[in-house]
mmCIF file with all atom_site columns, C-alpha atoms in Angstrom:
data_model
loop_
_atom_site.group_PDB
_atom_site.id
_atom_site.type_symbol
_atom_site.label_atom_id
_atom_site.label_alt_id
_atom_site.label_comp_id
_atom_site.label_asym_id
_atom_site.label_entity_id
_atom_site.label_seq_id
_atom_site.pdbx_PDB_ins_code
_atom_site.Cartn_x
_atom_site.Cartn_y
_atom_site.Cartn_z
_atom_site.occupancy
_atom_site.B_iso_or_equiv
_atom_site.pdbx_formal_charge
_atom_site.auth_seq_id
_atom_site.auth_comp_id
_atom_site.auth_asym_id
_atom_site.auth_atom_id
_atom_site.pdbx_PDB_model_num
ATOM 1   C CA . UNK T 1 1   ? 7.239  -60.038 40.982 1.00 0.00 ? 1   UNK T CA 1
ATOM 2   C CA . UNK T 1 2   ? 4.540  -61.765 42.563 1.00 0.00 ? 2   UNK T CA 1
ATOM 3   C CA . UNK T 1 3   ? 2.923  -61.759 38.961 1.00 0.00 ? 3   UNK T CA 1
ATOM 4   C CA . UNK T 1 4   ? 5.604  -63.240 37.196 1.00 0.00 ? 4   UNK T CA 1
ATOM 5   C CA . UNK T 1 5   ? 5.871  -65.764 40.066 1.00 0.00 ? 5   UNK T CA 1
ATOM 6   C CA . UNK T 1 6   ? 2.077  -66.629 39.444 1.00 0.00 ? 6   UNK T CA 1
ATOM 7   C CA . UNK T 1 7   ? 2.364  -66.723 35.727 1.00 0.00 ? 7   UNK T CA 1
ATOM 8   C CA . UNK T 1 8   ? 5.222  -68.811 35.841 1.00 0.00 ? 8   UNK T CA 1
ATOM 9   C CA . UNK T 1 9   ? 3.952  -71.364 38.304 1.00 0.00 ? 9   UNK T CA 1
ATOM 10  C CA . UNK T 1 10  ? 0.809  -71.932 36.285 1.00 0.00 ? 10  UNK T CA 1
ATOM 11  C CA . UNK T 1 11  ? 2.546  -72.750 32.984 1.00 0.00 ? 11  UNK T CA 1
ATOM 12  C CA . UNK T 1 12  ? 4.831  -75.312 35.237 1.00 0.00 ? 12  UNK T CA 1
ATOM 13  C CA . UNK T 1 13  ? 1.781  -76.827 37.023 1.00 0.00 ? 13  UNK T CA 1
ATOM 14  C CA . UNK T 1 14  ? -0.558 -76.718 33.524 1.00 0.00 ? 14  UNK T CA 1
ATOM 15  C CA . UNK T 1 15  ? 1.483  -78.246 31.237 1.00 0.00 ? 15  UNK T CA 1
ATOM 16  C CA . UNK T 1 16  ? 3.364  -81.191 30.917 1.00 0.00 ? 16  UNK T CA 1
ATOM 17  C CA . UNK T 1 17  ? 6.527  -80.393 29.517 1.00 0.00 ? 17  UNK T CA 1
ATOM 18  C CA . UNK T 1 18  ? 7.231  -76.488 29.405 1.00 0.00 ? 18  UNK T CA 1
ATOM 19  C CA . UNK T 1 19  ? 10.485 -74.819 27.950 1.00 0.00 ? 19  UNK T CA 1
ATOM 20  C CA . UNK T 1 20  ? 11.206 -71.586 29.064 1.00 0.00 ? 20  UNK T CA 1
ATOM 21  C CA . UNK T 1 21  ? 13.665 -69.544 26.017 1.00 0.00 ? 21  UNK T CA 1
ATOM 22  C CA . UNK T 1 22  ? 14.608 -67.298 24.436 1.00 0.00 ? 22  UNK T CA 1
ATOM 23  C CA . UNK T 1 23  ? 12.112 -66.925 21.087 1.00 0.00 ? 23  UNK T CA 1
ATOM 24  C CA . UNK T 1 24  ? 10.001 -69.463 20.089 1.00 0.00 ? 24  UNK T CA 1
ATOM 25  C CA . UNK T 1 25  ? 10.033 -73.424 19.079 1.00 0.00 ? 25  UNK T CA 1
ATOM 26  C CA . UNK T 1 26  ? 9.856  -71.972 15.854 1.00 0.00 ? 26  UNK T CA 1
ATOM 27  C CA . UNK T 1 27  ? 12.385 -69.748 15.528 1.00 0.00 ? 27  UNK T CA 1
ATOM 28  C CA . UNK T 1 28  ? 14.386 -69.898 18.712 1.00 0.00 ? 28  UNK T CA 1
ATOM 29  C CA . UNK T 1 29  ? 16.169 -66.604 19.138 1.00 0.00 ? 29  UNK T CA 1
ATOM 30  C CA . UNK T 1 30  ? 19.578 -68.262 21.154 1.00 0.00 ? 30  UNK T CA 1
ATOM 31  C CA . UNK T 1 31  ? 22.091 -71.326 20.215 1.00 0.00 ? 31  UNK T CA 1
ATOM 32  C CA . UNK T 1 32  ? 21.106 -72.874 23.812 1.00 0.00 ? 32  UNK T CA 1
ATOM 33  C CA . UNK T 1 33  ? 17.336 -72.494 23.788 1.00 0.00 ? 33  UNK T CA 1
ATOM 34  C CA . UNK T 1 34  ? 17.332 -74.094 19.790 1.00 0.00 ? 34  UNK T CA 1
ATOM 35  C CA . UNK T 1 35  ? 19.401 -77.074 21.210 1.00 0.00 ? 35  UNK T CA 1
ATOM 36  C CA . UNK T 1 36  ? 16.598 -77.624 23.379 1.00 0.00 ? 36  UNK T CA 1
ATOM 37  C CA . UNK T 1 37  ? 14.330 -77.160 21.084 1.00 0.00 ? 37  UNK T CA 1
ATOM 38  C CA . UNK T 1 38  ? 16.040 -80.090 18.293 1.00 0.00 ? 38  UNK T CA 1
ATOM 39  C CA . UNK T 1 39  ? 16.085 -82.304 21.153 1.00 0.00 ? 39  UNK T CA 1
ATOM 40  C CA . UNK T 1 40  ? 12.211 -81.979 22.309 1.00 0.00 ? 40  UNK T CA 1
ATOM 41  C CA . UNK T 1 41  ? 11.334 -82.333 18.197 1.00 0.00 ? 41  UNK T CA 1
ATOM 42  C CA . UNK T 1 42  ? 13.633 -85.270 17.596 1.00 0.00 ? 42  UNK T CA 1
ATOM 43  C CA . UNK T 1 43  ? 12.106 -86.727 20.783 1.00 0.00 ? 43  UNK T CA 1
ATOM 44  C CA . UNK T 1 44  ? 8.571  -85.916 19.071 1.00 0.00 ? 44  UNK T CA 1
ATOM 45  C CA . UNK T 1 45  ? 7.407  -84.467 22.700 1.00 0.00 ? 45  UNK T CA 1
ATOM 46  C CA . UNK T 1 46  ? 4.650  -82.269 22.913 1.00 0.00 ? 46  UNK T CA 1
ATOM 47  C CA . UNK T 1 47  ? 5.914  -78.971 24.949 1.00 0.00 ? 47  UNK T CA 1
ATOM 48  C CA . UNK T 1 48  ? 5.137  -75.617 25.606 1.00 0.00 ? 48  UNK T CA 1
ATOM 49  C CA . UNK T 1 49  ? 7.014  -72.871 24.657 1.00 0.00 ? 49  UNK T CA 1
ATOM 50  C CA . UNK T 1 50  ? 7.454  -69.545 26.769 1.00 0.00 ? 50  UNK T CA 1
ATOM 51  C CA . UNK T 1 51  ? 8.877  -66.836 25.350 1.00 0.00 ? 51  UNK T CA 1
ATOM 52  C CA . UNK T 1 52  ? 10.810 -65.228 27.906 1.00 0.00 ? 52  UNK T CA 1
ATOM 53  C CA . UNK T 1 53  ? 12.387 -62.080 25.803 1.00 0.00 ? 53  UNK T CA 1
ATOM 54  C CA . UNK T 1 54  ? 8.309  -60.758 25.649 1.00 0.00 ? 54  UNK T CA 1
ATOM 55  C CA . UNK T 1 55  ? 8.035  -59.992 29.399 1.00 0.00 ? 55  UNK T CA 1
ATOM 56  C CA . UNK T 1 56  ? 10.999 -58.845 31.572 1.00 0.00 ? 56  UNK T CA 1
ATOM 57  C CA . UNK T 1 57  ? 9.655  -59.993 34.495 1.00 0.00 ? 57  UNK T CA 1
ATOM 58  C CA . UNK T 1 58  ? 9.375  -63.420 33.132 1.00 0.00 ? 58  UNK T CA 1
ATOM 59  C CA . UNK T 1 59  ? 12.855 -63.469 31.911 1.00 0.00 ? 59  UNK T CA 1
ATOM 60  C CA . UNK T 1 60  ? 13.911 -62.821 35.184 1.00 0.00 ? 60  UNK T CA 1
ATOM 61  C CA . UNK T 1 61  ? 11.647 -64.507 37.483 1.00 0.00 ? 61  UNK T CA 1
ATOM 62  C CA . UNK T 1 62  ? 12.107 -67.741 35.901 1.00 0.00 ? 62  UNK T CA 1
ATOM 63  C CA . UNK T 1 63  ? 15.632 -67.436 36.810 1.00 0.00 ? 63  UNK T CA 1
ATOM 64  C CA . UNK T 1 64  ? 14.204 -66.749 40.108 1.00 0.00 ? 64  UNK T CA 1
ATOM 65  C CA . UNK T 1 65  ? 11.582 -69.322 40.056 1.00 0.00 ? 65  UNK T CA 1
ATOM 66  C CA . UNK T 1 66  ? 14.294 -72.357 39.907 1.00 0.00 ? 66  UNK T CA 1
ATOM 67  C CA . UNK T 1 67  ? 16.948 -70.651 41.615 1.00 0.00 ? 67  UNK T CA 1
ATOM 68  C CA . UNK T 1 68  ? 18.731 -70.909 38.077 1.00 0.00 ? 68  UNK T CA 1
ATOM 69  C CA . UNK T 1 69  ? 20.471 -68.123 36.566 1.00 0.00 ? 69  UNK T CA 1
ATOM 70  C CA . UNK T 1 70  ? 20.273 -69.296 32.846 1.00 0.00 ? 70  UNK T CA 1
ATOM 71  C CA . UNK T 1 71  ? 17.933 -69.930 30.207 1.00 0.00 ? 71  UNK T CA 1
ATOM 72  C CA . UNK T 1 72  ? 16.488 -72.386 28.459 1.00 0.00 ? 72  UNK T CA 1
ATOM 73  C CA . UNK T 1 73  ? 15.030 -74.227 31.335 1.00 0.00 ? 73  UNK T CA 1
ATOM 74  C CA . UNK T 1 74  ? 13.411 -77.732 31.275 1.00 0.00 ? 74  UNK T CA 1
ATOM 75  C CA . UNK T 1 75  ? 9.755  -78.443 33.151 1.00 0.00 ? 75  UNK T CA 1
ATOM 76  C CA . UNK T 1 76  ? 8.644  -82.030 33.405 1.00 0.00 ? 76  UNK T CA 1
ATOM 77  C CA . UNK T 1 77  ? 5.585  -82.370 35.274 1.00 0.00 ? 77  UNK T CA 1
ATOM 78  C CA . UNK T 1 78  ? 6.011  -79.773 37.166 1.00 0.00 ? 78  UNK T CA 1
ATOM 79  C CA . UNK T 1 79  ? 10.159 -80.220 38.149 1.00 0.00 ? 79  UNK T CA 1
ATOM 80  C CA . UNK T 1 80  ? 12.600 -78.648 36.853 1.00 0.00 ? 80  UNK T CA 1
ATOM 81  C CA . UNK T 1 81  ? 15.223 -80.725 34.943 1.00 0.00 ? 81  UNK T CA 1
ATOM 82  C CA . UNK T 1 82  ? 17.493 -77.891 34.266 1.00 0.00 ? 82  UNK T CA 1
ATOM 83  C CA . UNK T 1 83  ? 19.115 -75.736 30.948 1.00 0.00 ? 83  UNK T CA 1
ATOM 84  C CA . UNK T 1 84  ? 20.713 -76.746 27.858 1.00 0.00 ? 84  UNK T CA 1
ATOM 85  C CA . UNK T 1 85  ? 23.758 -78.449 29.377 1.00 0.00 ? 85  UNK T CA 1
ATOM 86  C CA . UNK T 1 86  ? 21.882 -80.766 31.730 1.00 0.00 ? 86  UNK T CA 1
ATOM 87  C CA . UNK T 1 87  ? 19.425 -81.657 29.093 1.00 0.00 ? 87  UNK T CA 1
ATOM 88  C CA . UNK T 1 88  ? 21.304 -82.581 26.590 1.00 0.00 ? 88  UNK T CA 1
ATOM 89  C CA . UNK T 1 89  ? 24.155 -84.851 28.399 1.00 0.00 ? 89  UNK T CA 1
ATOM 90  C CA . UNK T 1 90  ? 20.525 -86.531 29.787 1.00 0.00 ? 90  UNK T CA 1
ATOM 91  C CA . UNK T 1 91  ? 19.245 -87.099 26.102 1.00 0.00 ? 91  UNK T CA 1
ATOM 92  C CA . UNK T 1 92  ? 22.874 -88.161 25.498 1.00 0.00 ? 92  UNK T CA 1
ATOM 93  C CA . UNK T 1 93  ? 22.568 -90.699 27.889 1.00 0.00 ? 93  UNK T CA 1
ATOM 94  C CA . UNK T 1 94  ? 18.822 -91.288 27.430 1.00 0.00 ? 94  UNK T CA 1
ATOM 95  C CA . UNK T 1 95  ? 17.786 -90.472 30.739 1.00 0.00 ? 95  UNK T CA 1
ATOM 96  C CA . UNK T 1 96  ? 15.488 -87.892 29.184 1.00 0.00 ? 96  UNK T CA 1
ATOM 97  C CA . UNK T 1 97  ? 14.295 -90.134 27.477 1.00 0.00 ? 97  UNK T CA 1
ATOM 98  C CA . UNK T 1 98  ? 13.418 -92.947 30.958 1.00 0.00 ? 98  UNK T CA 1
ATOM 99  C CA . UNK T 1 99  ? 12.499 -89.546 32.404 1.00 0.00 ? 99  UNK T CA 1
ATOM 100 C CA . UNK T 1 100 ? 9.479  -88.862 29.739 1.00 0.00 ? 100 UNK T CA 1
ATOM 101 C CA . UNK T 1 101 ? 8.425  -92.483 30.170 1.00 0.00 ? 101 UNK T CA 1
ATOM 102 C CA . UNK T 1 102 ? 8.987  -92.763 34.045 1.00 0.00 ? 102 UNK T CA 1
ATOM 103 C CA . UNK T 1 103 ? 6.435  -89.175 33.850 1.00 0.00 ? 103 UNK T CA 1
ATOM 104 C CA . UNK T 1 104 ? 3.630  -90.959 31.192 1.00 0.00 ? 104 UNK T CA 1
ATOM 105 C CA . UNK T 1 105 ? 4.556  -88.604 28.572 1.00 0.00 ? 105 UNK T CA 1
ATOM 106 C CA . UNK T 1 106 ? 4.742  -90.373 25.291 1.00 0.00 ? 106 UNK T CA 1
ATOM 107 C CA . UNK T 1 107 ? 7.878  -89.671 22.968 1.00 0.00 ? 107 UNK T CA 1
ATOM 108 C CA . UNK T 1 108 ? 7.467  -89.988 19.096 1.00 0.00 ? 108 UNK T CA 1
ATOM 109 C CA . UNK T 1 109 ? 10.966 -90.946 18.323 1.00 0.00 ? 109 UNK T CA 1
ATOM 110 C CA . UNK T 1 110 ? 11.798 -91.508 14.815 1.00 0.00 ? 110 UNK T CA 1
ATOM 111 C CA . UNK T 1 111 ? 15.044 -93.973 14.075 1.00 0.00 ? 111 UNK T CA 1
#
């Protein structure tokens, strides 16, 4: 596990915004993870993308990681802003969006 642990801290701590889900930004493979996904593109926020059905021990030591037991989860700078739920009642109330600014990461919103 300590592997997982290792891989998982370095995409936190390497890129800005990270999204841990099921498939890919492209082709998200669960309901949750492509609400996520909508939101980051409609934002226009550069993310990364971790696939967590290609390694077990990613899937489940992410859940570890955060101490949350679902996926998608939501890295900002390194913190964990939480699952599909969370994230979207925050770009609801466009706290995700203060959030990105408050964190220097530059949204591309289109009106």
């Amino acid at each position: 596990m300590a592997d997982a642990n290792q891989i998982i801290d370095n995409e936190v701590k390497s890129n800005d915004v990270v999204l841990f889900m099921k498939g890919t930004p492209q082709f998200p493979m669960c309901g949750f993870s492509g609400q996520v996904v909508q939101i980051l593109n409609y934002l226009g926020v550069p993310y990364k993308g971790v696939n967590v059905l290609e390694d077990e021990t990613v899937r489940q030591g992410i859940k570890d990681y955060s101490n949350w037991p679902t996926i998608p989860q939501l890295y900002v700078k390194g913190e964990f802003i939480g699952g599909c739920d969370i994230t979207r009642e925050m770009f609801q109330a466009g706290e995700l969006q203060q959030l990105f600014a408050d964190k220097g990461i530059q949204v591309q919103q289109s009106a």
